[in-house]
GROMACS .gro file of C-alpha atoms in nm:
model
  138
    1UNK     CA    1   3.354  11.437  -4.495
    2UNK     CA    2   3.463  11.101  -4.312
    3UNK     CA    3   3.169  10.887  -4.533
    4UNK     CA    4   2.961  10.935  -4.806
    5UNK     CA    5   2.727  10.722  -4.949
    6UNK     CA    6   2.536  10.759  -5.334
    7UNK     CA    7   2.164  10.621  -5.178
    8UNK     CA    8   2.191  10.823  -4.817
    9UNK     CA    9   2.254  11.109  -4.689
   10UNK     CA   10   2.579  11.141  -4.440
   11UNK     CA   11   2.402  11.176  -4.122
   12UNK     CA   12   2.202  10.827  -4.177
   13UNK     CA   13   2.503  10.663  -4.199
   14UNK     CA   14   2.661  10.499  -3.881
   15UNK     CA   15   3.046  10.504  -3.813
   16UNK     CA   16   3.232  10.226  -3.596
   17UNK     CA   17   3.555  10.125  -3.533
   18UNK     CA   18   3.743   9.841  -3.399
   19UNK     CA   19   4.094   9.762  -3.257
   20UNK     CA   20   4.184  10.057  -3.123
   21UNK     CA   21   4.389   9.955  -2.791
   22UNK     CA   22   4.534  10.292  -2.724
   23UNK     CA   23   4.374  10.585  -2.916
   24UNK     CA   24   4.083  10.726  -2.825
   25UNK     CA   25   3.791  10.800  -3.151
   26UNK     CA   26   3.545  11.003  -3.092
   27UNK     CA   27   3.306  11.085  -3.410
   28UNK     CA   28   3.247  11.476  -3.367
   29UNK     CA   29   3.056  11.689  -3.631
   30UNK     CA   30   3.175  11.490  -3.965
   31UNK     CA   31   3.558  11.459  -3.822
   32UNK     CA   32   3.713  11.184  -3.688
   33UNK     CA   33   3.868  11.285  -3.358
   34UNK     CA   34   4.181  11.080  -3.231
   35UNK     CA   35   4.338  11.147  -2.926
   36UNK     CA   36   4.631  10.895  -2.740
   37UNK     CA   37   4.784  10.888  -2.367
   38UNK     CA   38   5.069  11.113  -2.307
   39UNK     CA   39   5.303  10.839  -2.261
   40UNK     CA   40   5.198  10.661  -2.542
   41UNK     CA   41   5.416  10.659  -2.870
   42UNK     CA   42   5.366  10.361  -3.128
   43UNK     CA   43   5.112  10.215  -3.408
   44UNK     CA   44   4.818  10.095  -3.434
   45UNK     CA   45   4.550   9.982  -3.706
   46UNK     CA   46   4.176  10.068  -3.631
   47UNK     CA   47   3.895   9.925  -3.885
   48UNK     CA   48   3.644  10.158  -3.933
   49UNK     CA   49   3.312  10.063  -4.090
   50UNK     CA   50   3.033  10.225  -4.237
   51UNK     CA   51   2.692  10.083  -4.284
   52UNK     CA   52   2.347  10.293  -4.387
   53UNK     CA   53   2.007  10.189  -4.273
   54UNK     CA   54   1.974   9.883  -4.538
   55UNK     CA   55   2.223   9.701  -4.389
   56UNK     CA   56   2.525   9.764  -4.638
   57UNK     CA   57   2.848   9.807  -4.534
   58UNK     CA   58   3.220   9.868  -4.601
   59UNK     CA   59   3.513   9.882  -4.397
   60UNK     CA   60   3.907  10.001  -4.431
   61UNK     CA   61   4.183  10.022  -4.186
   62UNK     CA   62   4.310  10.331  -4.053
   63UNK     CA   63   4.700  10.287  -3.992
   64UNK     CA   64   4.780  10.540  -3.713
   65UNK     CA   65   5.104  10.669  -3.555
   66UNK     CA   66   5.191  10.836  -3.293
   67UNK     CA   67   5.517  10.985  -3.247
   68UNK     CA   68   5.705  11.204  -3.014
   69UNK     CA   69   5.756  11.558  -2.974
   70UNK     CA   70   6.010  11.660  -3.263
   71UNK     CA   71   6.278  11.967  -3.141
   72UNK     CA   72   6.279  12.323  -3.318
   73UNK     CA   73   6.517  12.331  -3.591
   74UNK     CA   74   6.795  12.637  -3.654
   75UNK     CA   75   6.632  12.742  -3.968
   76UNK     CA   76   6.874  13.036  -4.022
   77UNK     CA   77   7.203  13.142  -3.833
   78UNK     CA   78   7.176  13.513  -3.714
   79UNK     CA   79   7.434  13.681  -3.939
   80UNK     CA   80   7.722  13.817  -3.741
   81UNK     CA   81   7.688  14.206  -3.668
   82UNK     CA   82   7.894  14.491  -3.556
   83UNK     CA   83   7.756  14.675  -3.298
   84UNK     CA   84   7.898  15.045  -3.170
   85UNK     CA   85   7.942  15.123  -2.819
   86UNK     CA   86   7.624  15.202  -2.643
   87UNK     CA   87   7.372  15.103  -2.910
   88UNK     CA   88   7.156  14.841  -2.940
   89UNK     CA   89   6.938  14.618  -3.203
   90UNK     CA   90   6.634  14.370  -3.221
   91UNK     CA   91   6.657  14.072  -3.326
   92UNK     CA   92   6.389  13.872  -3.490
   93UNK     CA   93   6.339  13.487  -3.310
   94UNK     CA   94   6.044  13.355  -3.492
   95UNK     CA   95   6.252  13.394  -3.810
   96UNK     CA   96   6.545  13.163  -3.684
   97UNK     CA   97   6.384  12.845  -3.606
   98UNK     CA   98   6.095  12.614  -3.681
   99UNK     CA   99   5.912  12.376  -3.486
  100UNK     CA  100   5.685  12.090  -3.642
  101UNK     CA  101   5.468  12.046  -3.342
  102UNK     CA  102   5.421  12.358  -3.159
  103UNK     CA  103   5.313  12.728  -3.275
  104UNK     CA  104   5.555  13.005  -3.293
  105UNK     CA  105   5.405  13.143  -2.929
  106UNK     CA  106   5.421  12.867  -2.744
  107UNK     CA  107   5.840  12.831  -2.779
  108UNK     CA  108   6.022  12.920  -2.449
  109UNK     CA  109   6.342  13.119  -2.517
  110UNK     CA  110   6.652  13.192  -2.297
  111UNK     CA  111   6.981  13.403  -2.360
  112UNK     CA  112   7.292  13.308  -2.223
  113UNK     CA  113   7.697  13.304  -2.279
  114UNK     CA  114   7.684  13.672  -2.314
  115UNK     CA  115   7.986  13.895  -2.133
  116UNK     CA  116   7.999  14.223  -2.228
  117UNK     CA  117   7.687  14.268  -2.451
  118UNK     CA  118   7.349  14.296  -2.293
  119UNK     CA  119   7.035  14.051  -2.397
  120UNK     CA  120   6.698  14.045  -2.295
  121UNK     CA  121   6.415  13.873  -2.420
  122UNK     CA  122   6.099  14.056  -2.514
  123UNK     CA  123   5.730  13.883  -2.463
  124UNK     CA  124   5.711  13.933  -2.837
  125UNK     CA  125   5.996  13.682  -2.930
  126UNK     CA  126   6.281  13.894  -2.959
  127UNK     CA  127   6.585  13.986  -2.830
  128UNK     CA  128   6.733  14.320  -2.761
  129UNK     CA  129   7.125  14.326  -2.770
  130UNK     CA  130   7.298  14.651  -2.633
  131UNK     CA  131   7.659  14.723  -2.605
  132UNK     CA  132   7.724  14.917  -2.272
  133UNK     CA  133   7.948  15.246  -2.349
  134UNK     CA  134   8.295  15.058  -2.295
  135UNK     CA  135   8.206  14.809  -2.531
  136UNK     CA  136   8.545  14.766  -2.735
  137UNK     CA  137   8.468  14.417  -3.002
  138UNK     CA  138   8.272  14.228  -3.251
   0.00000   0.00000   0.00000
């Protein structure tokens, strides 16, 4: 609940805001809804105010900031395996990383470096790693 007010009820009270140069408010269903340009990073105080129908008021400000996109972090380092000639396993990628802006599915993955092992990447966010029949290592 974004106000709330002892003598009225939520939905006679009226919402506005000041100062904000870059974001975008929008009052939707009891939320505040702020939204900023793509290219915009930075911050910036909005005053919001509430008043009710007899003409009393209050205002705060509303410190904002916007910052970039943050990278996945390596959350855990796959343990090193052994892996026979012409046998494969799974491996797990949701388990190895985490990202503070974006979901688990929405992470593109690639392999590469390999020589003599095999990896593909699954739609499910694994990877299958297969040792051909020659395989002779670690």
């Amino acid at each position: 609940m974004l106000l709330n007010d002892a003598e009225q009820t939520p939905d006679q009270l009226n919402l506005t805001w000041t100062d904000a140069e870059h974001l975008s408010l929008e009052e939707r269903g009891g939320r505040l809804v702020l939204s900023a340009p793509l290219d915009w990073i930075g911050t910036e105080e909005i005053t919001w105010q509430a008043s009710d129908p007899s003409g009393l008021s209050a205002q705060t400000p509303l410190t904002v900031s916007v910052v970039p996109s943050l990278p996945p972090s390596l959350q855990e380092t796959p343990h090193r395996r052994g892996i026979a000639p012409g046998t494969h396993f799974i491996l797990a990628l949701d388990s190895l990383v985490m990202d503070p802006d974006d979901e688990a599915g929405n992470l593109r993955w690639q392999v590469s470096g390999q020589q003599q092992l095999s990896a593909n990447l699954s739609g499910n966010r694994a990877v299958r790693i297969e040792a051909p029949g020659s395989f002779a290592g670690l």
